[in-house]
Amino acid sequence: MEFANDVTAWACIGVLLVIAELVIPGGIVVFLGTSALVVAATLQFGIIDNWMHAFTLWFILSIVLLLLFRNLGQSMVGGDSRVDNTDEELDVYGKQVRVIATIGPGNKKGRIEFQGTEWSALGDGSEIKAGETAKIVCRENISYVVER
């Protein structure tokens, strides 16, 4: 296991991992590389002297760096995050739709075209004739409630 004690090998692996962070984003690989550079330095200065200590130091230091600095690094760099509306019902209300089959009078169901699909629809009690436009008020089970 002479390779595991080689300062140059640990330093090259550390530099490659730090550079790889540019290609593999996520804020993890840079800490693995930094840990490898620290292992190379401790081997160089004789603080550790065998492969078991080298791998143990690298493993523990990688975990510690990840736990301590990943959230800090991501908050400084930022990222692509977006909060969208997860309630699809809210996006529907107030939309204009075309009436395909007459709705009403009373609680007689008709049909509307919305988002390229036909849906059953209820009116507000008045008659809405085919060909007119209506506005979605709410949803009742699988039918939309519309008004003129």
XYZ file of C-alpha atoms in Angstrom:
148
model
C 0.000 0.000 0.000
C 2.833 2.355 -0.802
C 0.529 4.341 -3.110
C -1.761 5.226 -0.167
C 1.163 6.882 1.630
C 2.301 8.862 -1.415
C 2.010 12.612 -0.785
C 1.981 13.377 -4.510
C -0.875 10.942 -5.147
C -3.029 12.439 -2.395
C -2.238 15.982 -3.592
C -3.066 15.155 -7.238
C -6.328 13.460 -6.249
C -7.209 16.455 -4.067
C -6.525 18.974 -6.839
C -8.471 16.891 -9.375
C -11.468 16.644 -7.044
C -11.450 20.380 -6.314
C -11.299 21.133 -10.057
C -14.000 18.506 -10.699
C -16.392 20.618 -8.612
C -16.558 22.999 -11.572
C -17.884 20.185 -13.763
C -19.876 18.290 -11.116
C -21.755 20.969 -9.182
C -23.354 20.256 -5.857
C -20.853 21.333 -3.241
C -19.689 17.852 -2.265
C -16.674 16.981 -4.404
C -14.786 20.098 -3.307
C -14.827 18.878 0.302
C -13.527 15.456 -0.716
C -10.696 17.175 -2.569
C -9.912 19.500 0.323
C -9.746 16.504 2.642
C -7.316 14.777 0.278
C -5.115 17.895 0.268
C -5.108 17.931 4.081
C -4.138 14.239 4.103
C -1.272 15.030 1.693
C -0.063 17.798 4.019
C -0.211 15.565 7.112
C 1.719 12.841 5.288
C 4.297 15.394 4.138
C 4.885 16.698 7.659
C 4.939 13.221 9.200
C 1.831 13.686 11.369
C 0.436 10.411 9.997
C 2.533 7.660 8.498
C 0.459 4.715 7.269
C -2.351 4.100 4.814
C -4.941 3.267 7.473
C -4.464 6.632 9.157
C -4.534 8.391 5.773
C -7.862 6.876 4.715
C -9.390 7.325 8.162
C -8.381 10.993 8.265
C -9.688 11.544 4.740
C -13.020 9.870 5.501
C -13.644 11.647 8.813
C -12.460 15.029 7.542
C -14.670 14.735 4.443
C -17.742 14.092 6.575
C -16.901 16.912 8.993
C -16.346 19.405 6.159
C -19.583 18.349 4.488
C -21.606 18.731 7.662
C -20.044 22.040 8.674
C -19.667 23.949 5.434
C -22.043 22.623 2.737
C -25.049 24.675 3.853
C -22.852 27.738 4.312
C -21.374 27.321 0.851
C -24.738 26.839 -0.809
C -26.201 29.881 0.908
C -23.307 32.015 -0.355
C -23.372 30.649 -3.909
C -27.124 30.303 -4.192
C -28.687 28.079 -6.754
C -31.676 27.480 -8.913
C -34.668 27.338 -6.653
C -38.182 28.416 -7.374
C -41.351 28.133 -5.359
C -44.371 27.524 -7.536
C -48.006 27.175 -6.673
C -48.643 23.542 -5.816
C -52.414 23.917 -5.696
C -53.499 23.542 -9.310
C -57.000 24.621 -8.401
C -55.833 28.183 -7.742
C -54.409 28.474 -11.259
C -57.793 27.581 -12.755
C -60.034 30.143 -11.072
C -60.945 33.147 -13.182
C -59.876 31.567 -16.498
C -62.009 32.226 -19.546
C -63.437 29.113 -21.228
C -65.607 28.418 -24.268
C -68.981 26.760 -23.682
C -69.458 23.749 -25.978
C -72.845 22.470 -24.777
C -75.448 24.760 -23.212
C -75.247 25.013 -19.439
C -78.396 25.523 -17.378
C -80.911 26.782 -16.637
C -80.890 25.674 -13.031
C -78.473 22.862 -12.265
C -78.428 21.315 -15.743
C -74.893 20.295 -16.701
C -73.248 21.386 -19.905
C -69.754 21.142 -21.396
C -66.825 23.571 -21.598
C -63.484 23.461 -23.368
C -60.541 24.149 -21.078
C -56.846 23.469 -21.728
C -57.660 21.538 -24.904
C -60.047 19.138 -23.133
C -63.799 19.003 -22.699
C -65.110 19.174 -19.134
C -68.572 18.937 -17.627
C -69.719 22.239 -16.197
C -72.426 23.672 -13.985
C -73.722 27.209 -14.197
C -74.730 29.784 -11.645
C -78.399 29.048 -12.316
C -78.741 31.071 -15.504
C -78.492 29.654 -19.001
C -75.154 29.955 -20.791
C -75.504 29.000 -24.450
C -73.017 27.053 -26.550
C -70.441 29.289 -28.220
C -70.406 31.877 -25.418
C -67.479 32.422 -23.083
C -67.658 31.894 -19.359
C -65.392 32.318 -16.383
C -64.475 29.453 -14.046
C -65.632 30.168 -10.493
C -64.755 26.926 -8.711
C -64.702 23.189 -9.060
C -67.292 20.786 -7.716
C -66.013 17.188 -7.858
C -65.195 16.616 -11.540
C -67.293 19.496 -12.873
C -66.326 23.138 -13.137
C -68.743 25.811 -11.968
C -68.795 28.739 -14.389
C -70.491 32.084 -14.704
C -71.090 34.425 -17.587
